[in-house]
XYZ file of C-alpha atoms in Angstrom:
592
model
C 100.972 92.423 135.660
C 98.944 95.575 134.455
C 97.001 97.797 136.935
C 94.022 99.108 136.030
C 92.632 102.121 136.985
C 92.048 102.986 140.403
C 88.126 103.242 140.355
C 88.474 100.083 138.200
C 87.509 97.345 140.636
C 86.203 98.797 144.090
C 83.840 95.756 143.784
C 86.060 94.018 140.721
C 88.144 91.701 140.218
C 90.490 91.125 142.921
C 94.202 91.452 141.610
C 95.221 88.809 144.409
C 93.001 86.512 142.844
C 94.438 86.547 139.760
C 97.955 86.309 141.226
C 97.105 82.958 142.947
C 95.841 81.886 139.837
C 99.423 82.377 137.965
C 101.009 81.286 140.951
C 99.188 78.342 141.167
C 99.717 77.580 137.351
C 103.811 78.193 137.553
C 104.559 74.142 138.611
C 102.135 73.235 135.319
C 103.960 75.570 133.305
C 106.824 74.145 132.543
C 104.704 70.868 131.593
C 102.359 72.638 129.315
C 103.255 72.872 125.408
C 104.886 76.179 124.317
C 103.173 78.709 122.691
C 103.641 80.964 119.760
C 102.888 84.790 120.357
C 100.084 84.667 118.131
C 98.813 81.091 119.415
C 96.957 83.574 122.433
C 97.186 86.697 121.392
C 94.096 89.765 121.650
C 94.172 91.036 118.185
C 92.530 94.969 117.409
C 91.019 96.172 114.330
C 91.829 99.371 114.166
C 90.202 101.374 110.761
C 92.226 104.233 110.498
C 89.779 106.262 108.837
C 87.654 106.379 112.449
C 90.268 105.737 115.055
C 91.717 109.253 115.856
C 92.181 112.220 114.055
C 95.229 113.776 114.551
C 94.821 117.561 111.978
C 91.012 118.156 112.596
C 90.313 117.419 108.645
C 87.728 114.809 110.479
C 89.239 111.850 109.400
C 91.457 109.366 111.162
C 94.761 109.254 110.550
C 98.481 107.397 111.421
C 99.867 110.234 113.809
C 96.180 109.826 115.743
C 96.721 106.108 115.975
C 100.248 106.534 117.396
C 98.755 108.967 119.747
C 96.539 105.973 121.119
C 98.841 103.647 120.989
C 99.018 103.398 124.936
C 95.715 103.054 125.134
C 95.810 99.793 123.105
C 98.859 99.001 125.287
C 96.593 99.651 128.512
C 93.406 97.075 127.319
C 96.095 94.726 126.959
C 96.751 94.252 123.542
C 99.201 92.001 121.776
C 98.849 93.383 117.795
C 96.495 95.877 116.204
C 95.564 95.106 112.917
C 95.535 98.292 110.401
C 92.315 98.223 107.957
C 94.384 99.540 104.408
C 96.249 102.709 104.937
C 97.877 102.624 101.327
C 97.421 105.231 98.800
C 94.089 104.693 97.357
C 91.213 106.858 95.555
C 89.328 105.918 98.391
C 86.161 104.644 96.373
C 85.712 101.668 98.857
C 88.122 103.830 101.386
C 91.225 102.116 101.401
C 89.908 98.633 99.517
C 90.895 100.257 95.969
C 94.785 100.486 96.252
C 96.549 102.616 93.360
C 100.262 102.381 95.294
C 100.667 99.433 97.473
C 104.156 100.677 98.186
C 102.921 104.089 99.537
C 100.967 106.182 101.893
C 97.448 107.413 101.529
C 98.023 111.366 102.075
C 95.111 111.849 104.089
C 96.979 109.546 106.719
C 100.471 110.644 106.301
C 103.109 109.981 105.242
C 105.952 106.605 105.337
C 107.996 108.202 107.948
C 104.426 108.955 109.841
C 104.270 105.330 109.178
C 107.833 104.587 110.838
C 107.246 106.505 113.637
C 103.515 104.409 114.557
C 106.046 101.143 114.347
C 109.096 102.900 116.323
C 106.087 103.717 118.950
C 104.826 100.713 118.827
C 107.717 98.297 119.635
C 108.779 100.901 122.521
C 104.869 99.789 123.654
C 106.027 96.101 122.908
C 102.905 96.066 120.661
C 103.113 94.847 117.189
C 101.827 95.863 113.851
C 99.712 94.200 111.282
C 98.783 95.698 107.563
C 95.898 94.492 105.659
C 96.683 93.157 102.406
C 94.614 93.109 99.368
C 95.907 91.191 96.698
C 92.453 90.114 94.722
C 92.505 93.927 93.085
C 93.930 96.638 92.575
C 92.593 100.471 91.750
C 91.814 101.200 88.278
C 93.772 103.973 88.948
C 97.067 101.993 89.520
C 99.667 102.495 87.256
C 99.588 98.633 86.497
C 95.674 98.789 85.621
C 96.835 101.719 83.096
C 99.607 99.717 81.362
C 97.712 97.038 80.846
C 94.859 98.872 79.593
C 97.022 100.110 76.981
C 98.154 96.762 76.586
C 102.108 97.794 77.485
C 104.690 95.244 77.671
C 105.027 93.012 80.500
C 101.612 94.149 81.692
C 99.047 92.815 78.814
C 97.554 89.926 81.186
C 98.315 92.168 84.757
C 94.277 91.704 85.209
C 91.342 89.022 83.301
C 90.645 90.990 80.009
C 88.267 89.218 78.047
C 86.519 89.778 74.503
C 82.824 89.233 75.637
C 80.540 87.316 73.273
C 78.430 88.492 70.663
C 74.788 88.122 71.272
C 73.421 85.700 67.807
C 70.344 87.436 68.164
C 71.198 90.844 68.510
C 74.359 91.073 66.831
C 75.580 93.436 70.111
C 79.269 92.490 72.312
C 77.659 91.256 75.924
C 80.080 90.470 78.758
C 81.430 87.127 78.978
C 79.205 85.887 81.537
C 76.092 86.261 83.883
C 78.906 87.100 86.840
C 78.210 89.022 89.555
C 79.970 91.369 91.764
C 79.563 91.651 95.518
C 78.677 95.841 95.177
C 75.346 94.653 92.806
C 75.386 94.426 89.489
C 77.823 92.626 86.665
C 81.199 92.229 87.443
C 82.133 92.613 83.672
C 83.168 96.472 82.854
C 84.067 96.939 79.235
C 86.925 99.143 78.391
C 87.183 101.156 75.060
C 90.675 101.324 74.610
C 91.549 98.439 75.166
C 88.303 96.827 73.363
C 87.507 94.358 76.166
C 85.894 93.496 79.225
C 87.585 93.396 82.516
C 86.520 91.449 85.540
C 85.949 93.568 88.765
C 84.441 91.072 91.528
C 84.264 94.283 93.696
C 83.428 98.190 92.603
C 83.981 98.701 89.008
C 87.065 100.475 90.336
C 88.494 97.639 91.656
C 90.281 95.566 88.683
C 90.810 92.022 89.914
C 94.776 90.892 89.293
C 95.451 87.995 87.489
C 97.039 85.544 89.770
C 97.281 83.065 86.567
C 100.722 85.403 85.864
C 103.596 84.239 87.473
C 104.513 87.908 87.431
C 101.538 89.642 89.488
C 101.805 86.555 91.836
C 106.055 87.540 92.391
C 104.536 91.217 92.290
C 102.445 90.965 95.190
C 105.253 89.123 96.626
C 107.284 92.197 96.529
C 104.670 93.670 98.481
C 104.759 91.236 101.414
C 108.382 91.979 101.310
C 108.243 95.340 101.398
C 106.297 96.276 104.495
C 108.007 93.342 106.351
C 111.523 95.751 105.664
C 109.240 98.464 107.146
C 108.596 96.415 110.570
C 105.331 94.916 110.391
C 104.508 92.063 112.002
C 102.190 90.085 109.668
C 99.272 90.899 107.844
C 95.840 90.417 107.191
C 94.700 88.756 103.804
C 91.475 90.593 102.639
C 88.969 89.158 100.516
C 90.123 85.433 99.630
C 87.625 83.923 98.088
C 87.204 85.622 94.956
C 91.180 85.718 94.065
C 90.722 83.154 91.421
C 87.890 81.905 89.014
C 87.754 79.072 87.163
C 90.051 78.334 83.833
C 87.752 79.296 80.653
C 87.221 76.157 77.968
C 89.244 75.039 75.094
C 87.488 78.019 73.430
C 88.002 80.520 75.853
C 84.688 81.045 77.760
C 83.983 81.105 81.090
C 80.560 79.384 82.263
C 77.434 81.086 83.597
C 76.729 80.887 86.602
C 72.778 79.635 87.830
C 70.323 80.767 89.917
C 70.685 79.869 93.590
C 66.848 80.740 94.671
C 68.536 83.068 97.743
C 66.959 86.380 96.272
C 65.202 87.719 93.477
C 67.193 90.715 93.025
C 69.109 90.432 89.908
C 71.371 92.644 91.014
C 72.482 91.093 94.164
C 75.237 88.844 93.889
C 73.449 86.331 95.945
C 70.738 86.206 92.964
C 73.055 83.216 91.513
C 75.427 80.654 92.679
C 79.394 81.415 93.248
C 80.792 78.042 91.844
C 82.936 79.749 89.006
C 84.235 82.737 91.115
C 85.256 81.583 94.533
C 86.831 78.783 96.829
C 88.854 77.984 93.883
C 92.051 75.306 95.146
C 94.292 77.625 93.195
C 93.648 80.112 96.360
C 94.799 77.863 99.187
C 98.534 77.025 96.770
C 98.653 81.511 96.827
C 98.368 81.397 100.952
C 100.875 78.345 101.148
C 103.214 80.586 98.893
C 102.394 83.202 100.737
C 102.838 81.963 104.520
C 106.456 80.787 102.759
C 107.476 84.496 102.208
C 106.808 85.039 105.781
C 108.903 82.018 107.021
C 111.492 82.492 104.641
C 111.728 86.464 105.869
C 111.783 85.106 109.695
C 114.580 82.735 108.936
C 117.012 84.818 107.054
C 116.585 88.296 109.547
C 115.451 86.396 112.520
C 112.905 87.929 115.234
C 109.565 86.439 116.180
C 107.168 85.025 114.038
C 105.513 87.222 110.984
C 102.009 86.287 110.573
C 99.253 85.747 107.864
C 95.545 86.392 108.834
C 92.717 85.139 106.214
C 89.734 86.684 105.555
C 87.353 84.405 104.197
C 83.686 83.339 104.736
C 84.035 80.098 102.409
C 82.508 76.713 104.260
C 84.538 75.030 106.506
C 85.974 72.343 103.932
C 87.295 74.926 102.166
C 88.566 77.672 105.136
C 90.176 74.918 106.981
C 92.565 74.409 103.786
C 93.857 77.414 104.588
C 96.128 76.091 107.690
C 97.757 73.971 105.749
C 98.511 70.427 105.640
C 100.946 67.431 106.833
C 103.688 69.081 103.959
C 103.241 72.434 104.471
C 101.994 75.566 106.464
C 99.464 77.764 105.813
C 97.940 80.655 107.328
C 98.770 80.812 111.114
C 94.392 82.035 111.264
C 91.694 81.780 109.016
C 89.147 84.418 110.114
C 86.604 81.961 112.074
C 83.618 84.276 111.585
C 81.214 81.538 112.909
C 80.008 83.739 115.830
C 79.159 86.331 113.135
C 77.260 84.128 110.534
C 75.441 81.722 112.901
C 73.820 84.221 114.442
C 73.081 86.078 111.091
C 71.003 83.411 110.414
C 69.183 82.461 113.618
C 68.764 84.493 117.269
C 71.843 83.942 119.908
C 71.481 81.517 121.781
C 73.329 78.710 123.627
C 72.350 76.029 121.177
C 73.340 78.629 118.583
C 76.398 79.657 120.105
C 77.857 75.737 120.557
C 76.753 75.244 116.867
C 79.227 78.310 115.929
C 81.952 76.551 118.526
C 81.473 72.874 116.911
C 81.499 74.488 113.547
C 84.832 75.526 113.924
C 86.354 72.614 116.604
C 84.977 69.855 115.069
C 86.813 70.924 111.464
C 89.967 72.327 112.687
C 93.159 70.371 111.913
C 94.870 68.661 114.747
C 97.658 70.621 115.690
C 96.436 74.437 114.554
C 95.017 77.351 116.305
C 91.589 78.420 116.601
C 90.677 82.298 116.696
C 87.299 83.967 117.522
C 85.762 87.020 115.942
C 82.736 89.036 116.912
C 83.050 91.414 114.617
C 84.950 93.812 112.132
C 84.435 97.110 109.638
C 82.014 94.582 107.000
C 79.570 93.861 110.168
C 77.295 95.936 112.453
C 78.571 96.335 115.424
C 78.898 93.042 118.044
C 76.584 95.162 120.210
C 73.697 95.980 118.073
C 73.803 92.521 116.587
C 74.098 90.368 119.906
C 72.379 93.314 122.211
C 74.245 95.236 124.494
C 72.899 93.358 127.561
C 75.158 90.570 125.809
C 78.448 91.620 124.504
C 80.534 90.960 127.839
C 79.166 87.425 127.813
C 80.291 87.360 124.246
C 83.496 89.095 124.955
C 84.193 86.888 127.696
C 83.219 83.651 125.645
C 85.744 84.821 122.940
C 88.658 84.850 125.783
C 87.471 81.902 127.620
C 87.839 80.117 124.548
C 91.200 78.457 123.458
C 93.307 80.315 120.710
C 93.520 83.767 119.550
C 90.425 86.581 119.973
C 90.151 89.410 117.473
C 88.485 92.475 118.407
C 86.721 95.488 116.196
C 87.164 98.654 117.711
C 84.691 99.825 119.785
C 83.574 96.018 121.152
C 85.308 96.660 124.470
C 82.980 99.733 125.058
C 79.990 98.376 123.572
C 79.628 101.008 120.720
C 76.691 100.230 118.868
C 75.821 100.960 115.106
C 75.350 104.876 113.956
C 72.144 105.821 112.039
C 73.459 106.535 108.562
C 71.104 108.716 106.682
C 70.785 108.156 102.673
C 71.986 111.307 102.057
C 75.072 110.431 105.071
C 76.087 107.193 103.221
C 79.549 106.685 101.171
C 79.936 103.352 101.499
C 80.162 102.031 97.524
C 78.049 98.900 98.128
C 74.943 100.863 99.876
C 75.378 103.738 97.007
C 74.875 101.136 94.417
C 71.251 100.579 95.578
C 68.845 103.251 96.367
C 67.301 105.230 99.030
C 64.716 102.243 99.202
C 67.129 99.474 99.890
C 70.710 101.017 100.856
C 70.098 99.568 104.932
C 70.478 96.488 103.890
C 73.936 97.076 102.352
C 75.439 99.696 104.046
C 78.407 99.006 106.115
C 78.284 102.900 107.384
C 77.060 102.154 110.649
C 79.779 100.365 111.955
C 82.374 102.209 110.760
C 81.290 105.992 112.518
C 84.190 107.175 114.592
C 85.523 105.826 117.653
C 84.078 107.318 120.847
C 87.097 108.820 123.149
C 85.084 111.558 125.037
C 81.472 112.965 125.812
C 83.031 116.058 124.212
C 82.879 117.879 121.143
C 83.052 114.859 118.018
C 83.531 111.896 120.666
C 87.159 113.189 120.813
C 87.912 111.769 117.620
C 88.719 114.932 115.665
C 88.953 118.750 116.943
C 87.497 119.651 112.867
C 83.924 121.193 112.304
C 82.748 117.524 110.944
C 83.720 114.275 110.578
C 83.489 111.924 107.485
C 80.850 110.192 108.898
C 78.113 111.194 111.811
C 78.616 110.041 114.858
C 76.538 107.430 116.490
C 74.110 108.634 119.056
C 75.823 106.879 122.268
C 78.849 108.689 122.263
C 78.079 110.783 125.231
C 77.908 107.926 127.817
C 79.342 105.124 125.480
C 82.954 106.067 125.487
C 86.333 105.892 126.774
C 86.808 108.831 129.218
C 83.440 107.892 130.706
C 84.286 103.972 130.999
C 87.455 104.345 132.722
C 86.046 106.843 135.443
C 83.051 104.937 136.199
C 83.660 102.283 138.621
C 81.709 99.118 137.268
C 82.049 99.372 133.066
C 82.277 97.038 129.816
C 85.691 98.739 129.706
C 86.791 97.604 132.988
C 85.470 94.302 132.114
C 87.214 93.891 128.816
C 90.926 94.789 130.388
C 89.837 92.099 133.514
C 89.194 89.303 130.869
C 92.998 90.455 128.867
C 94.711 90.268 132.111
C 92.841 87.314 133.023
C 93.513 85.193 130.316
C 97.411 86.343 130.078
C 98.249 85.577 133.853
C 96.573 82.213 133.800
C 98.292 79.310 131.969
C 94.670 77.715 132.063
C 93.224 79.468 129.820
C 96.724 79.678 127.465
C 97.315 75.825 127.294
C 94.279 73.747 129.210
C 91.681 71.381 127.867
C 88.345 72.573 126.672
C 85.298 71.383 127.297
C 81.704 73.119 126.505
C 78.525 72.690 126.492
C 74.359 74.184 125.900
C 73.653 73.628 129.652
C 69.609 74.484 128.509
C 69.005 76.372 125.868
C 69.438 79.950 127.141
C 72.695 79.080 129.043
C 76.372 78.228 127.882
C 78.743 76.750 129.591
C 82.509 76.434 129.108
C 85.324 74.744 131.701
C 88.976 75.049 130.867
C 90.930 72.662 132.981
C 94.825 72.486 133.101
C 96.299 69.387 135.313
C 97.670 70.679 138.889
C 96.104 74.571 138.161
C 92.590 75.886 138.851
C 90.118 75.620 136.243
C 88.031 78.217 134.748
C 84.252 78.157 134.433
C 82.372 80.616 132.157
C 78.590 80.655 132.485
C 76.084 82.991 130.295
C 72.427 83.061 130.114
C 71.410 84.404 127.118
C 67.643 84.407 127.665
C 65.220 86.224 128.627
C 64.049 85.094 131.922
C 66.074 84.703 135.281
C 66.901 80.505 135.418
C 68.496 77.926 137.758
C 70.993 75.503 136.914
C 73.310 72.836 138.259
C 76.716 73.232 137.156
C 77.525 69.966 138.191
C 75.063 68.504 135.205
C 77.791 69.844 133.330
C 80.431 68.649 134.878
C 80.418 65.743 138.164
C 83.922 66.871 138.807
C 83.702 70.775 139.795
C 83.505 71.456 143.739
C 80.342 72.431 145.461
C 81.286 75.648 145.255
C 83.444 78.006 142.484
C 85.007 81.608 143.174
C 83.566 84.376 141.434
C 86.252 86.368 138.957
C 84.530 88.352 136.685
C 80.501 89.538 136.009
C 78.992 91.170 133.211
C 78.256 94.187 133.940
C 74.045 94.034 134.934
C 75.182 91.210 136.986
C 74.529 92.293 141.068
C 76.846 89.752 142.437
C 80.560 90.727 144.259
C 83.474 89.231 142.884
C 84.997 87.328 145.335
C 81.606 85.893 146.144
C 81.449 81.776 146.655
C 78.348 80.387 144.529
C 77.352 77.113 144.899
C 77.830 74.313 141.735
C 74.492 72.566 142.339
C 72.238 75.500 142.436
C 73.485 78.626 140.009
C 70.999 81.707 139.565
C 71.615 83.951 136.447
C 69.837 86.542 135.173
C 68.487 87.213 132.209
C 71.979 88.545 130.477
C 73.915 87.533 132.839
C 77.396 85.983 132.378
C 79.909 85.237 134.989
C 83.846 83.997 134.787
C 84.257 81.598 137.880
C 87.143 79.420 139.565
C 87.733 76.465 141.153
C 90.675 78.104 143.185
């Protein structure tokens, strides 16, 4: 079991508690179904640019996150997820990948790279690259060949002649398509004498998966880093990887308005029915998932892992697992705590609808996974409200399956102000001054807060790539782990929580909108204690009866774990029938 820190819990979490819980749950264990490593595990986003900075250039690097590695170790993670560190002009920092067989130099180096992985599997923690097969850089040797149409790489990317406009007489792209950074996704190319689709930056070329050699290509890829030690990877960007076949004559078809915006720029100003969620996608992840298995089977060693990225609807994500025949990805992203809640306030209603969502579509025998946020997002924090991100991190460890966690959520970093003249991110610099908030994914990304000290602790340079968000000074590390109640000390409670209790790794779920400011959850495991989490997200200070919930819990449950506003003791009885919360409030409770 992992200690925390000594000022941790004066009034926390008793440790005892939590080893009569595992104790308790030993006789079921051997009963309950076996689990995977992933099947549970507390995924971290780590984006390498903001993490740590190692050579005081002010940007995050791979000897800074080996530096921290024990500090992911200590929360109680099981695999940190690396946002691209591949060499890469850096136009959408990391997203536009000229070498996916190399390192960016502001990083390191490969044998920087070696050393993070020899660290890391001393730690027992594993190691998961994002992969980004829908483009490459148009600064990749492959984009180059095949703009000068060199053998073997002619078709590497969708080239395409355009149209000629009948009144006009002019060459106009091929279609009304657009890309997700504003504006066409067509980008015509003078050498070559045609058009190129780019569903991202203009600098981002997308592959053609349509040739069987850039699908055995990207292959190679997997392959590669799996040599290196990784354990898995994340699949960026889905969606988009193919678009529809053109006609008998070769033309694609327009796309029409959807009525979501009346900026023509915005790619939400028309419909996505030629450019995503094609079924040629979910045959690239089965082929995919089968480099994986095939790697595991011939050099043994626990399971490699493929993580989707993709905020299709659910008939089309849940695809993604696979079917009767064969596997798919281990986890589609579930972003349904993210979206939900983009388009209505949280809530418990709101929060069961994101829970159902998911659930309810899920294929019997696969994994669910729960995300609050990541580097595309404001921060969980500023979206949900501080006064609510340990009832959401609680909710997302409560719940069955895997938790992924952006860097910062355990603290409760909140969003940076980004300036105009502060902003780099491609798809705010596409707009203007006028517009860029709504498109900027700056704020979330402003380095990780270690210290009070000079530049959070991030970096020892004169500036970092981007300001740092206001909070740093009492939002941070150093300060979280000295203080004796914190959202720190809470996150590492819930980790150890969930691993020493079988509950919560193989029991039955049950859930429910108790009103409609509080949520309740029960996970129940046959011959072990159960496991109540309870969250008002109102407003105003409300009574409830558990037991409306559920006739079976006793009269009374044990108090584990409070958010942090919350001015009960662990330890504390509270009686079933009559529960007070706070507005904010969240507890984790037991029938032990």
């Amino acid at each position: 079991m992992i200690l925390f820190s000594k000022n941790a819990f004066t009034a926390a979490l008793s440790l005892l508690a939590l080893a009569a819980l595992g104790q308790a749950c030993k006789d079921t264990a051997a009963t309950a179904s076996s689990k995977d490593w992933w099947e549970t595990a507390q995924f971290y986003q780590i984006y390498p640019r903001s993490f740590m900075d190692s050579d005081g250039d002010g940007i995050g690097d791979l000897n800074g996150i080996t530096s921290k590695l024990e500090y992911l170790k200590d929360l109680g993670v099981t695999a940190a997820w690396l946002s691209p560190i591949f060499k890469s002009p850096m136009v959408d920092f990391g997203y536009d990948i000229s070498d996916f067989f190399d390192i960016q130099p502001e990083y390191g180096t490969l044998d920087d790279f070696r050393a993070l992985i020899k660290k890391a599997n001393e730690l027992d923690l594993k190691i998961i690259l994002d992969f980004v097969p829908n483009h490459s850089s148009n600064e990749s040797d492959w984009f180059k060949k095949s703009v000068k149409r060199e053998r073997g790489y002619e078709d590497y990317y969708v080239w395409h002649d355009g149209k000629i406009n009948a009144e006009t007489g002019k060459r106009e792209p091929p279609t009304n398509w657009l890309q997700y950074f504003r504006g066409s996704a067509w980008e015509w190319v003078e050498e070559r004498q045609q058009y190129y689709l780019h569903q991202f930056a203009v600098q981002q070329p997308d592959l053609n998966y349509r040739n069987p050699d850039v699908v055995a290509q990207m292959k190679r890829v997997l392959r590669y880093w799996l040599n290196e030690g990784v354990a898995g990877f994340r699949c960026d960007a889905l969606p988009p990887l193919f678009e529809v076949l053109p006609d008998s004559q070769g033309q694609y078809p327009d796309e029409v308005l959807s009525g979501a915006t009346e900026d023509a720029a915005d790619r939400d100003y028309l419909t996505t029915t030629y450019i995503e969620n094609q079924p040629e996608t979910i045959d690239m992840v089965y082929q995919w998932r089968e480099v994986l298995d095939d790697y595991q089977r011939i050099y043994g060693g626990n399971s490699r892992v493929l993580l989707i990225e993709t905020y299709s609807p659910a008939w089309f994500t849940m695809q993604f697992y696979g079917n009767q025949s064969v596997n798919g990805a281990h986890l589609p992203f579930n972003f349904n705590l993210i979206t939900v809640m983009e388009e209505s306030p949280l809530s418990a209603a709101n929060v069961k609808k994101a829970i159902d969502l998911w659930l309810n579509n899920m294929p019997a025998g696969r994994t669910a996974n729960w995300v609050l946020g990541n580097h595309d997002k404001r921060r969980a924090a500023s979206r949900y409200g501080q006064q609510h991100i340990d009832a959401m991190n609680m909710l997302i460890m409560i719940l069955p399956g895997a938790s992924v966690t952006y860097q910062g959520e355990e603290l409760a970093m909140t969003d940076g102000e980004i300036s105009w003249q502060d902003t780099v991110d491609p798809w705010a610099c596409n707009s203007n001054a006028d517009i860029y908030e709504k498109y900027t994914r700056d704020p979330a990304r402003t380095p990780f807060q270690w210290t009070s000290g000079t530049n959070a602790g991030f970096s020892t340079g004169p500036t970092t790539w981007l300001p740092l968000a206001g909070d740093y000074a009492t939002i941070n590390v150093a300060s979280e782990s000295a203080a004796q109640r914190s959202h720190l000390h809470i996150y590492k409670a819930l980790v150890e929580l969930r691993k020493s209790v079988k509950t919560l790794q193989n029991g039955y779920t049950k859930y429910q909108a108790l009103t409609e400011d509080v949520f309740v959850v029960k996970r129940s495991l046959s011959g072990a204690a159960s496991i109540v989490y309870v969250s008002n997200f109102g407003s105003k200070e409300v009574t409830v009866n558990l037991q409306e919930f559920d006739k079976t819990l006793p009269a009374s449950l044990e108090l584990l774990i409070r958010s942090l506003a919350s001015t009960r003791l662990e330890g504390a009885s509270l009686a079933t029938h009559e529960l007070n919360l706070l507005p904010g409030e969240a507890l984790v409770l037991s029938t032990e």
